Coordinates of C-alpha atoms in Angstrom, one line a residue:
M26 CA -29.5 -22.3 -23.6
S27 CA -30.3 -18.8 -24.8
S28 CA -28.0 -17.4 -22.3
I29 CA -25.2 -19.6 -22.8
T30 CA -25.6 -18.7 -26.5
T31 CA -25.5 -15.3 -25.6
V32 CA -22.4 -15.3 -23.4
L33 CA -20.7 -17.0 -26.3
V34 CA -21.7 -14.1 -29.3
L35 CA -20.6 -11.5 -26.5
L36 CA -17.1 -13.0 -26.0
L37 CA -17.4 -13.4 -30.3
A38 CA -17.9 -9.7 -30.4
V39 CA -15.0 -9.2 -28.4
V40 CA -12.5 -11.7 -30.6
V41 CA -14.1 -9.4 -33.2
S42 CA -13.7 -6.1 -31.9
A43 CA -9.8 -6.3 -31.5
P44 CA -8.9 -6.8 -35.7
L45 CA -12.0 -4.5 -36.4
A46 CA -11.0 -1.6 -34.6
R47 CA -7.5 -1.7 -36.0
L48 CA -8.8 -2.0 -39.5
V49 CA -11.5 1.2 -39.0
R50 CA -8.7 2.8 -37.0
M51 CA -11.2 3.8 -34.0
P52 CA -10.7 3.2 -30.5
L53 CA -11.2 -0.5 -29.4
P54 CA -13.9 0.5 -26.4
L55 CA -16.1 2.3 -29.0
V56 CA -16.1 -0.5 -31.2
Q57 CA -17.1 -3.1 -28.5
I58 CA -19.9 -0.8 -27.5
G59 CA -21.0 -0.4 -31.7
L60 CA -21.1 -4.2 -31.4
G61 CA -23.0 -4.7 -28.3
A62 CA -25.6 -2.1 -29.9
I63 CA -25.9 -4.2 -32.9
I64 CA -26.1 -7.2 -30.8
A65 CA -29.2 -5.5 -29.2
L66 CA -31.0 -4.9 -32.1
S67 CA -30.5 -8.4 -33.7
F68 CA -32.5 -11.5 -32.7
I69 CA -29.8 -12.7 -30.1
P70 CA -31.3 -12.5 -26.4
T71 CA -30.0 -9.6 -24.9
V72 CA -28.4 -9.4 -21.4
D73 CA -30.6 -8.5 -18.6
L74 CA -27.8 -6.5 -16.7
K75 CA -28.2 -6.5 -12.7
P76 CA -25.3 -4.5 -11.1
S77 CA -25.0 -6.4 -8.3
I78 CA -24.0 -9.5 -10.2
F79 CA -22.2 -7.3 -12.8
F80 CA -20.1 -6.0 -10.0
L81 CA -19.4 -9.4 -8.5
L82 CA -18.5 -11.3 -12.1
F83 CA -16.2 -8.3 -13.7
L84 CA -14.6 -5.9 -11.1
P85 CA -12.9 -7.8 -9.1
P86 CA -11.0 -9.6 -11.1
L87 CA -10.2 -6.4 -13.3
L88 CA -9.4 -4.1 -10.4
F89 CA -7.2 -7.0 -8.6
L90 CA -5.1 -7.0 -11.3
D91 CA -4.4 -3.2 -11.7
G92 CA -3.4 -3.3 -8.1
W93 CA -1.2 -6.1 -9.1
R94 CA 0.4 -4.5 -11.7
I95 CA 0.8 -0.7 -11.0
P96 CA 3.9 0.7 -10.0
K97 CA 4.0 0.8 -6.0
D98 CA 6.8 3.1 -6.3
D99 CA 5.0 5.4 -8.5
L100 CA 1.9 4.9 -6.6
F101 CA 3.7 5.6 -3.2
R102 CA 5.6 8.6 -4.6
D103 CA 2.4 10.3 -6.1
G104 CA 0.1 9.4 -3.3
A105 CA -1.0 12.8 -2.2
V106 CA -2.1 14.0 -5.6
I107 CA -3.8 10.5 -6.1
L108 CA -5.5 11.0 -2.7
E109 CA -6.6 14.8 -4.0
L110 CA -7.8 13.2 -7.0
A111 CA -9.8 10.5 -5.3
L112 CA -11.1 12.5 -2.3
G113 CA -11.3 15.9 -2.6
L114 CA -12.1 15.9 -6.4
V115 CA -14.9 13.8 -5.8
V116 CA -16.8 15.8 -3.1
F117 CA -15.9 19.1 -5.4
T118 CA -17.7 17.4 -8.1
V119 CA -20.9 15.7 -6.0
V120 CA -21.5 19.3 -4.8
G121 CA -20.5 21.5 -8.0
V122 CA -22.1 19.2 -10.8
G123 CA -25.3 18.4 -8.4
F124 CA -25.9 21.6 -8.4
L125 CA -25.6 22.5 -12.1
I126 CA -27.9 19.4 -12.2
H127 CA -30.8 20.3 -10.6
W128 CA -30.3 24.0 -12.0
L129 CA -30.7 22.5 -15.4
I130 CA -33.1 20.3 -14.9
P131 CA -35.6 21.5 -11.4
A132 CA -37.9 18.9 -12.2
M133 CA -35.0 16.6 -10.7
P134 CA -34.6 16.8 -7.4
L135 CA -31.3 18.1 -5.3
A136 CA -30.7 14.7 -3.5
V137 CA -31.5 12.9 -6.9
A138 CA -28.8 15.1 -8.6
F139 CA -26.5 14.3 -5.9
A140 CA -26.5 11.0 -6.4
L141 CA -26.4 11.7 -10.1
A142 CA -22.9 13.7 -9.7
A143 CA -21.7 11.0 -7.5
I144 CA -22.2 8.5 -9.7
L145 CA -20.5 10.2 -12.6
S146 CA -17.8 11.5 -10.2
P147 CA -15.4 8.1 -10.4
T148 CA -13.6 7.9 -13.2
D149 CA -13.2 4.1 -14.8
P150 CA -9.9 2.3 -14.3
I151 CA -11.0 -0.1 -17.9
A152 CA -11.4 2.6 -19.8
V153 CA -8.4 4.7 -19.0
S154 CA -6.5 1.7 -19.7
A155 CA -8.3 1.2 -23.5
I156 CA -7.7 4.9 -23.9
A157 CA -4.1 5.2 -23.0
S158 CA -3.7 2.3 -25.9
R159 CA -4.1 5.1 -28.3
A160 CA -3.1 8.2 -26.6
P161 CA 0.7 8.6 -25.8
I162 CA 0.0 9.5 -22.1
P163 CA 2.9 10.1 -20.1
K164 CA 3.7 7.1 -17.9
R165 CA 3.7 9.2 -14.6
L166 CA 0.1 10.8 -15.5
M167 CA -1.1 7.3 -16.2
H168 CA 0.0 6.0 -13.6
I169 CA -1.7 9.0 -11.3
L170 CA -4.9 8.3 -13.6
E171 CA -4.8 4.6 -13.0
G172 CA -4.2 5.2 -8.8
E173 CA -6.9 7.6 -8.8
S174 CA -9.3 5.5 -10.6
L175 CA -8.8 2.5 -8.4
L176 CA -9.6 5.0 -5.1
N177 CA -12.1 7.4 -6.1
D178 CA -15.0 4.2 -6.6
A179 CA -15.5 3.5 -3.3
S180 CA -15.5 8.0 -2.4
G181 CA -18.3 8.2 -5.4
L182 CA -20.0 5.1 -4.7
V183 CA -20.4 6.1 -0.7
C184 CA -21.9 9.8 -1.7
M185 CA -24.1 8.3 -3.8
R186 CA -25.3 6.3 -1.3
F187 CA -26.0 8.8 1.4
A188 CA -27.7 10.7 -1.6
V189 CA -29.8 8.2 -2.3
A190 CA -30.9 7.7 1.4
A191 CA -31.7 11.2 1.3
A192 CA -33.9 11.0 -1.6
V193 CA -35.7 8.1 -0.4
T194 CA -36.0 9.1 3.3
G195 CA -35.8 12.7 3.1
A196 CA -33.0 12.7 5.7
F197 CA -29.0 13.1 5.6
S198 CA -26.7 12.9 8.9
L199 CA -23.1 14.2 7.7
R200 CA -21.4 12.5 11.1
E201 CA -23.0 9.3 9.9
A202 CA -21.8 9.9 6.5
V203 CA -18.2 10.2 7.5
G204 CA -18.4 7.4 9.6
S205 CA -19.8 5.0 7.0
F206 CA -17.0 6.4 4.4
L207 CA -14.3 5.6 6.9
W208 CA -15.8 1.7 7.8
V209 CA -16.4 1.4 3.9
A210 CA -12.9 2.3 2.9
F211 CA -10.4 1.4 5.8
G212 CA -12.7 -1.9 6.4
G213 CA -12.4 -2.6 2.7
L214 CA -8.6 -2.1 2.7
A215 CA -8.2 -4.2 5.7
I216 CA -9.9 -7.1 4.5
G217 CA -8.5 -7.2 1.1
V218 CA -5.1 -7.1 2.6
G219 CA -6.0 -9.9 4.8
V220 CA -7.1 -12.3 2.4
T221 CA -4.0 -12.1 0.4
W222 CA -1.8 -12.6 3.1
T223 CA -3.7 -15.6 4.6
V224 CA -4.2 -17.5 1.3
T225 CA -0.4 -16.5 0.7
K226 CA 0.6 -18.2 4.0
L227 CA -1.6 -21.4 3.7
K228 CA -0.6 -21.9 0.3
N229 CA 3.0 -21.7 1.2
W230 CA 2.1 -24.1 4.1
I231 CA 0.8 -26.4 1.7
I232 CA 3.3 -25.8 -1.2
D233 CA 6.1 -26.7 1.7
K234 CA 4.6 -30.1 2.4
L235 CA 3.2 -31.6 -0.8
G236 CA 4.7 -29.5 -3.7
E237 CA 3.4 -26.6 -5.9
D238 CA 0.8 -27.6 -8.8
T239 CA 1.1 -24.9 -11.4
S240 CA -2.8 -24.8 -12.1
V241 CA -3.7 -24.6 -8.9
Q242 CA -1.8 -21.9 -8.4
I243 CA -2.9 -20.2 -11.2
L244 CA -6.6 -21.0 -9.8
V245 CA -6.0 -19.5 -6.4
S246 CA -4.9 -16.3 -8.1
L247 CA -7.9 -15.9 -9.8
L248 CA -10.2 -16.8 -6.7
I249 CA -8.5 -14.0 -3.9
P250 CA -10.4 -11.0 -5.8
F251 CA -13.9 -12.8 -5.7
G252 CA -13.1 -13.7 -1.8
A253 CA -12.0 -10.6 -0.8
Y254 CA -14.8 -8.7 -2.3
L255 CA -17.2 -10.9 -1.0
L256 CA -16.1 -10.9 2.3
A257 CA -16.1 -7.0 2.5
E258 CA -19.5 -7.0 1.2
H259 CA -20.6 -9.3 4.2
F260 CA -19.2 -6.7 6.2
H261 CA -20.9 -3.9 4.2
C262 CA -17.5 -2.6 3.2
S263 CA -16.0 -1.5 -0.3
G264 CA -15.5 -4.8 -2.2
I265 CA -14.0 -2.5 -4.8
L266 CA -11.2 -1.1 -2.4
A267 CA -10.8 -5.0 -0.9
A268 CA -10.1 -6.0 -4.5
V269 CA -7.3 -3.5 -5.1
A270 CA -6.0 -3.7 -2.1
A271 CA -5.6 -7.6 -2.3
G272 CA -3.7 -7.0 -5.6
V273 CA -1.6 -4.7 -4.1
T274 CA -0.9 -6.8 -1.3
M275 CA -0.6 -9.9 -4.0
S276 CA 2.7 -8.3 -5.8
F277 CA 4.3 -7.5 -2.2
T278 CA 3.9 -11.0 -1.5
E279 CA 5.4 -12.5 -5.0
Q280 CA 8.7 -10.3 -4.4
T281 CA 9.5 -13.6 -2.1
G282 CA 9.7 -15.7 -5.1
R283 CA 8.3 -18.5 -4.0
A284 CA 6.2 -19.2 -7.1
L285 CA 8.0 -21.7 -10.0
A286 CA 8.8 -19.7 -13.0
V287 CA 6.3 -21.9 -14.9
T288 CA 3.6 -20.8 -13.0
R289 CA 4.8 -17.4 -12.9
V290 CA 4.9 -17.6 -16.9
R291 CA 1.4 -19.7 -17.3
R292 CA -0.2 -17.3 -14.7
A293 CA 0.5 -14.3 -16.2
A294 CA -0.8 -15.7 -19.7
V295 CA -4.0 -16.6 -18.1
W296 CA -4.1 -12.8 -16.5
D297 CA -3.6 -11.5 -19.9
T298 CA -6.5 -13.4 -21.4
V299 CA -8.7 -12.6 -18.6
Q300 CA -8.0 -9.1 -18.7
F301 CA -8.9 -9.1 -22.4
A302 CA -12.0 -11.0 -22.3
L303 CA -13.6 -9.0 -19.1
N304 CA -12.6 -5.6 -20.7
G305 CA -14.1 -6.3 -23.9
V306 CA -17.5 -7.9 -22.5
I307 CA -18.1 -4.8 -20.1
F308 CA -18.2 -2.5 -23.2
V309 CA -19.7 -5.0 -25.1
L310 CA -22.6 -5.0 -22.2
L311 CA -22.7 -1.3 -22.1
G312 CA -23.5 -1.1 -25.8
E313 CA -26.3 -3.7 -25.7
Q314 CA -27.9 -1.1 -22.8
M315 CA -27.6 1.7 -25.0
P316 CA -30.7 0.8 -27.5
S317 CA -33.4 0.1 -24.6
I318 CA -31.6 3.5 -22.7
M319 CA -32.4 5.5 -26.2
A320 CA -35.8 3.6 -27.1
R321 CA -36.9 5.5 -23.3
A322 CA -35.4 8.9 -24.3
A323 CA -39.2 10.2 -25.8
E324 CA -40.3 9.5 -22.0
T325 CA -37.7 10.6 -20.6
V326 CA -37.3 14.0 -21.6
R327 CA -41.1 15.2 -20.5
V328 CA -39.3 15.0 -16.8
T329 CA -37.4 17.6 -17.9
G330 CA -40.2 19.9 -19.1
H331 CA -39.5 19.5 -22.5
H332 CA -40.6 17.9 -25.5
E333 CA -37.7 17.9 -28.1
P334 CA -35.3 14.6 -27.5
W335 CA -32.1 17.4 -28.5
W336 CA -32.5 18.6 -25.3
L337 CA -31.3 15.5 -23.6
I338 CA -28.1 15.6 -25.8
V339 CA -27.6 19.3 -24.4
Y340 CA -28.0 18.0 -20.8
V341 CA -25.3 15.3 -21.9
L342 CA -22.9 17.7 -23.4
A343 CA -23.5 20.4 -20.6
I344 CA -22.8 17.5 -17.8
T345 CA -19.4 16.3 -19.7
A346 CA -18.1 19.9 -19.9
A347 CA -18.8 20.8 -16.0
L348 CA -17.0 17.4 -15.2
A349 CA -14.0 18.6 -17.4
V350 CA -13.9 22.1 -16.2
L351 CA -14.1 21.0 -12.5
R352 CA -11.6 18.1 -13.1
F353 CA -9.4 20.9 -14.8
V354 CA -9.8 23.9 -12.0
W355 CA -9.1 21.2 -9.3
A356 CA -6.2 19.6 -11.1
W357 CA -4.8 23.3 -11.7
F358 CA -5.2 24.3 -7.6
S359 CA -3.8 21.0 -6.6
L360 CA -0.7 21.5 -9.1
K361 CA -0.2 24.8 -7.7
W362 CA -0.6 23.8 -4.2
N363 CA 2.0 20.8 -4.6
I364 CA 4.4 23.1 -6.4
A365 CA 4.4 25.5 -3.7
R366 CA 5.2 22.8 -1.1
A367 CA 7.7 22.0 -3.1
M368 CA 9.8 25.0 -3.4
R369 CA 9.0 25.6 0.3
R370 CA 11.1 22.6 0.8
G371 CA 14.1 24.0 -2.0
Q372 CA 13.1 21.7 -4.7
P373 CA 12.5 23.8 -8.2
P374 CA 9.7 23.8 -9.3
P375 CA 8.8 21.7 -12.6
P376 CA 7.5 23.0 -16.0
V377 CA 4.1 22.1 -16.5
S378 CA 1.9 23.2 -19.6
W379 CA -1.5 23.8 -19.8
R380 CA -2.2 21.2 -21.9
L381 CA -0.8 18.6 -19.5
I382 CA -3.6 19.9 -17.0
A383 CA -5.9 19.7 -19.7
A384 CA -5.1 16.2 -20.7
T385 CA -5.7 15.5 -17.4
S386 CA -9.2 16.9 -17.1
V387 CA -10.0 14.9 -20.8
A388 CA -8.5 11.5 -19.7
G389 CA -11.4 11.3 -16.6
V390 CA -13.0 9.1 -18.9
R391 CA -16.4 7.5 -16.9
G392 CA -17.2 3.8 -17.8
A393 CA -18.9 0.1 -16.6
I394 CA -18.9 1.7 -13.0
T395 CA -20.9 4.5 -13.7
L396 CA -23.2 2.5 -15.6
A397 CA -23.5 0.0 -13.0
G398 CA -23.7 2.5 -10.6
V399 CA -26.9 4.5 -11.3
L400 CA -28.6 1.2 -12.5
T401 CA -28.9 0.5 -8.7
L402 CA -31.0 3.6 -8.2
P403 CA -34.2 2.2 -6.1
F404 CA -37.3 2.1 -8.3
A405 CA -39.4 3.4 -5.5
L406 CA -38.9 6.0 -2.5
A407 CA -39.7 5.1 1.2
D408 CA -43.8 5.6 0.8
G409 CA -44.1 3.7 -2.4
T410 CA -43.9 6.2 -4.9
P411 CA -41.7 6.2 -8.1
F412 CA -38.3 7.3 -8.1
P413 CA -38.0 10.7 -9.2
A414 CA -36.2 11.2 -12.9
R415 CA -34.5 7.6 -12.4
N416 CA -34.6 6.7 -16.1
L417 CA -33.6 10.4 -16.5
A418 CA -30.4 10.0 -14.7
I419 CA -29.8 6.2 -16.6
F420 CA -30.0 8.1 -19.4
L421 CA -27.5 10.9 -19.0
A422 CA -25.1 8.9 -17.2
A423 CA -24.9 6.5 -20.5
G424 CA -24.6 9.7 -22.6
V425 CA -21.7 10.7 -20.5
I426 CA -19.8 7.7 -20.8
I427 CA -20.2 7.9 -24.5
V428 CA -19.2 11.6 -24.9
S429 CA -16.5 11.2 -22.6
L430 CA -14.7 8.5 -24.1
V431 CA -15.2 10.0 -27.7
L432 CA -13.6 12.9 -26.3
A433 CA -11.0 11.5 -24.3
S434 CA -10.0 9.5 -27.6
I435 CA -10.3 12.6 -30.3
V436 CA -8.9 15.2 -28.1
L437 CA -6.0 13.5 -25.8
P438 CA -3.6 12.8 -28.7
R439 CA -3.9 16.3 -30.1
L440 CA -3.3 17.7 -26.4
L441 CA 0.0 15.4 -26.1
K442 CA 1.1 15.7 -29.6
N443 CA 4.5 17.5 -29.1
L444 CA 4.1 18.2 -25.9
E445 CA 7.1 18.7 -23.6
L446 CA 6.9 17.0 -20.5
P447 CA 8.9 16.4 -17.4
P448 CA 11.6 14.0 -17.7
E449 CA 10.6 10.7 -16.5
P450 CA 13.1 9.7 -14.0
S451 CA 15.5 7.1 -15.2
H452 CA 16.2 3.5 -13.1
Q453 CA 18.8 2.7 -15.9
N454 CA 21.7 2.4 -12.8
E455 CA 19.2 0.5 -10.3
I456 CA 18.7 -1.9 -13.0
D457 CA 22.3 -2.4 -14.4
N458 CA 23.2 -2.8 -10.5
A459 CA 20.6 -5.2 -10.0
R460 CA 22.1 -7.3 -12.9
V461 CA 25.6 -6.8 -11.3
E462 CA 24.4 -8.4 -8.4
A463 CA 22.8 -11.0 -9.5
A464 CA 25.3 -12.4 -11.6
Q465 CA 27.6 -12.3 -8.8
A466 CA 25.2 -14.1 -6.4
A467 CA 25.0 -16.3 -9.4
I468 CA 28.7 -16.8 -9.8
T469 CA 28.9 -17.6 -6.4
A470 CA 25.8 -20.1 -6.0
I471 CA 27.8 -21.5 -9.4
E472 CA 31.2 -22.0 -7.4
Q473 CA 29.7 -23.8 -4.4
A474 CA 27.1 -25.9 -6.6
Q475 CA 30.2 -27.3 -8.6
H476 CA 32.1 -28.0 -5.6
G477 CA 29.2 -30.1 -4.2
M478 CA 29.0 -31.7 -7.0
A479 CA 32.4 -32.4 -8.4
E480 CA 33.9 -33.7 -4.6
G481 CA 35.2 -37.3 -5.2
R482 CA 34.5 -37.8 -8.5
A483 CA 36.7 -39.0 -11.3
D484 CA 35.2 -36.8 -14.3
A485 CA 35.3 -33.7 -11.8
D486 CA 37.2 -32.0 -14.6
L487 CA 33.9 -32.1 -16.8
Y488 CA 32.2 -30.0 -13.7
I489 CA 35.1 -27.7 -13.1
D490 CA 34.9 -26.9 -17.1
A491 CA 31.0 -26.4 -17.3
S492 CA 30.9 -24.2 -14.4
G493 CA 33.8 -22.2 -16.0
R494 CA 31.7 -21.9 -19.4
I495 CA 28.8 -20.3 -17.4
M496 CA 30.4 -18.2 -14.9
E497 CA 32.2 -16.5 -17.9
L498 CA 28.9 -15.9 -19.5
Y499 CA 28.0 -13.9 -15.6
R500 CA 31.5 -12.0 -15.8
Q501 CA 30.9 -10.8 -19.1
R502 CA 27.6 -9.3 -18.2
I503 CA 29.1 -7.3 -14.7
D504 CA 31.9 -6.0 -16.9
S505 CA 29.5 -5.0 -19.7
R506 CA 27.9 -2.8 -16.8
R507 CA 31.3 -1.6 -15.1
Q508 CA 32.0 0.3 -18.1
E509 CA 32.7 3.9 -19.0
P510 CA 29.7 5.9 -20.9
E511 CA 30.9 5.4 -24.1
A512 CA 32.2 2.0 -24.2
L513 CA 28.8 1.4 -22.6
E514 CA 26.6 2.6 -25.2
I515 CA 29.0 0.6 -27.6
N516 CA 28.0 -2.4 -26.0
R517 CA 24.2 -1.5 -25.8
R518 CA 24.4 -1.3 -29.2
M519 CA 26.0 -4.3 -29.9
D520 CA 23.4 -5.9 -27.5
L521 CA 20.6 -4.7 -29.8
I522 CA 22.5 -6.2 -32.8
E523 CA 23.2 -9.6 -30.8
R524 CA 19.4 -9.7 -29.9
Q525 CA 18.3 -8.8 -33.1
L526 CA 20.6 -11.8 -34.7
R527 CA 19.6 -14.2 -31.9
L528 CA 15.8 -13.4 -33.2
A529 CA 16.5 -14.4 -36.2
G530 CA 18.3 -17.5 -35.5
L531 CA 15.0 -18.3 -32.9
R532 CA 12.6 -17.9 -35.5
A533 CA 14.4 -19.9 -38.1
E534 CA 14.9 -22.5 -35.3
R535 CA 11.1 -22.7 -35.2
D536 CA 10.3 -22.9 -38.9
A537 CA 12.7 -26.2 -38.7
I538 CA 10.6 -27.7 -36.1
F539 CA 7.6 -27.1 -37.6
K540 CA 8.5 -28.1 -41.0
L541 CA 9.9 -31.2 -39.3
A542 CA 6.7 -31.7 -37.5
R543 CA 4.5 -31.3 -40.7
A544 CA 6.7 -34.1 -42.4
R545 CA 5.9 -36.4 -39.5
R546 CA 9.8 -36.6 -38.7
L547 CA 9.1 -35.2 -35.5
D548 CA 6.2 -36.1 -32.6
D549 CA 3.5 -33.3 -32.0
E550 CA 4.3 -33.3 -28.4
S551 CA 8.1 -32.9 -29.0
A552 CA 7.6 -30.2 -31.3
R553 CA 5.5 -28.6 -28.7
K554 CA 8.0 -28.7 -26.1
L555 CA 10.8 -27.2 -28.4
V556 CA 8.3 -24.8 -29.7
R557 CA 7.7 -23.5 -26.4
E558 CA 11.3 -22.8 -25.4
I559 CA 11.9 -21.3 -28.5
D560 CA 8.9 -18.6 -27.7
L561 CA 9.8 -17.8 -24.3
L562 CA 13.5 -17.5 -25.4
E563 CA 12.1 -15.2 -28.1
A564 CA 9.8 -13.5 -25.4
R565 CA 13.1 -12.5 -23.6
Y566 CA 14.7 -11.0 -26.5
G567 CA 12.0 -9.6 -27.7

């Protein structure tokens, strides 16, 4: 019963955090971490955070959704940059920060320092998305950060696995490490693609035979990431990459348009709720762990050879600064390399400010994956002796998470304020062409349907008039997209005015329906149906 109470309190904290963050004008993740710390200090039973359960419950659906919704064209366009950050930067960080930690804290063995650096190397897609809600991060930079954080988990966790193995056994094999990484990465990707493709084929076959059930389809979409994650972990591959690959594959399979419109609408609402709840619970849980981590600070600091707890703050700040500096250096060299390649191809070099590179460095926030990863450190070595500096590594990782979140929340808006950015490519022409082709296809379909429905009927004129009115709307849409630029701008302004008037009318409609329902002049079921229709129209025009 106490576990159920704790879960309900965690969800209540997530609900309270959103309005509270708007009230105090603080980043939502920091508010949720603070609420988690308050829960831990209260009489409410705390959660014993088990990393394996944490990974299974929270990461697959969130990473699956990120892979599903991330723009694929942008992901593939910047694929080289993303791989440089997700692979090269991780190794660069592990080596640089690992030696720095060992130099700062000689009592921490080098293998353990490398393990901690590997845990700190992956950025967190959940934290990146949370920071983006406050900082005006350019779209292209945001897509690069999201793509990097989706892929660098596997490389960071693999590096951690081998650093821990070296610490426990005292042995390390580079050939085994490379082979294991390839198996973990490509095996996870293949399993993620295979699970989504197989489930989609089976689902479509059942729909063809028995019809589509919206609730079942939503539930299937919720189960796919867990299936991909568990299957990948069973074969000792990356469950994280499997969930990401499953999400990316889902976006391609959905382009067939097999799902009903009502399924897509309801599924999007369910996934938005799941995303908000899980994101919030992750940061609340992170805050809930902080008091117990801080309570061990006095014991932890003795490992470093000091007795003053403030030395731990110095270490956290030094490690956070090193992570940002190494990220800045790597991003700068990567940018120069890509500009040189573009110039060799005859492309003009894009103007890029140092502030944008600094923003890229600061935006590399750490989050739940780092916390869960550091908690997987073993308690003992192969000979049974305690794992060296385990509590210290946990404290340093938790401190870096907090500092990186605070730093990004404060510095990013200032770095990006009034910053002239390379122009984002406009897709308006593609959108206009797509609208024209869609309208032409609709007119053809209406004509064919009208002929089939009206053939041999005495009231054929009614069908002709009805189809004529509908096709006129599509012809107006086609004409509005084929005008001169000046006329097109006027037409767009007219569209804006019309949209505002439509929204005013829809709100008045909804108020009138609610008034009728309150007066018992309309039954509840009919009122809900009419209000939902108006809500969908308002979502379209809003």
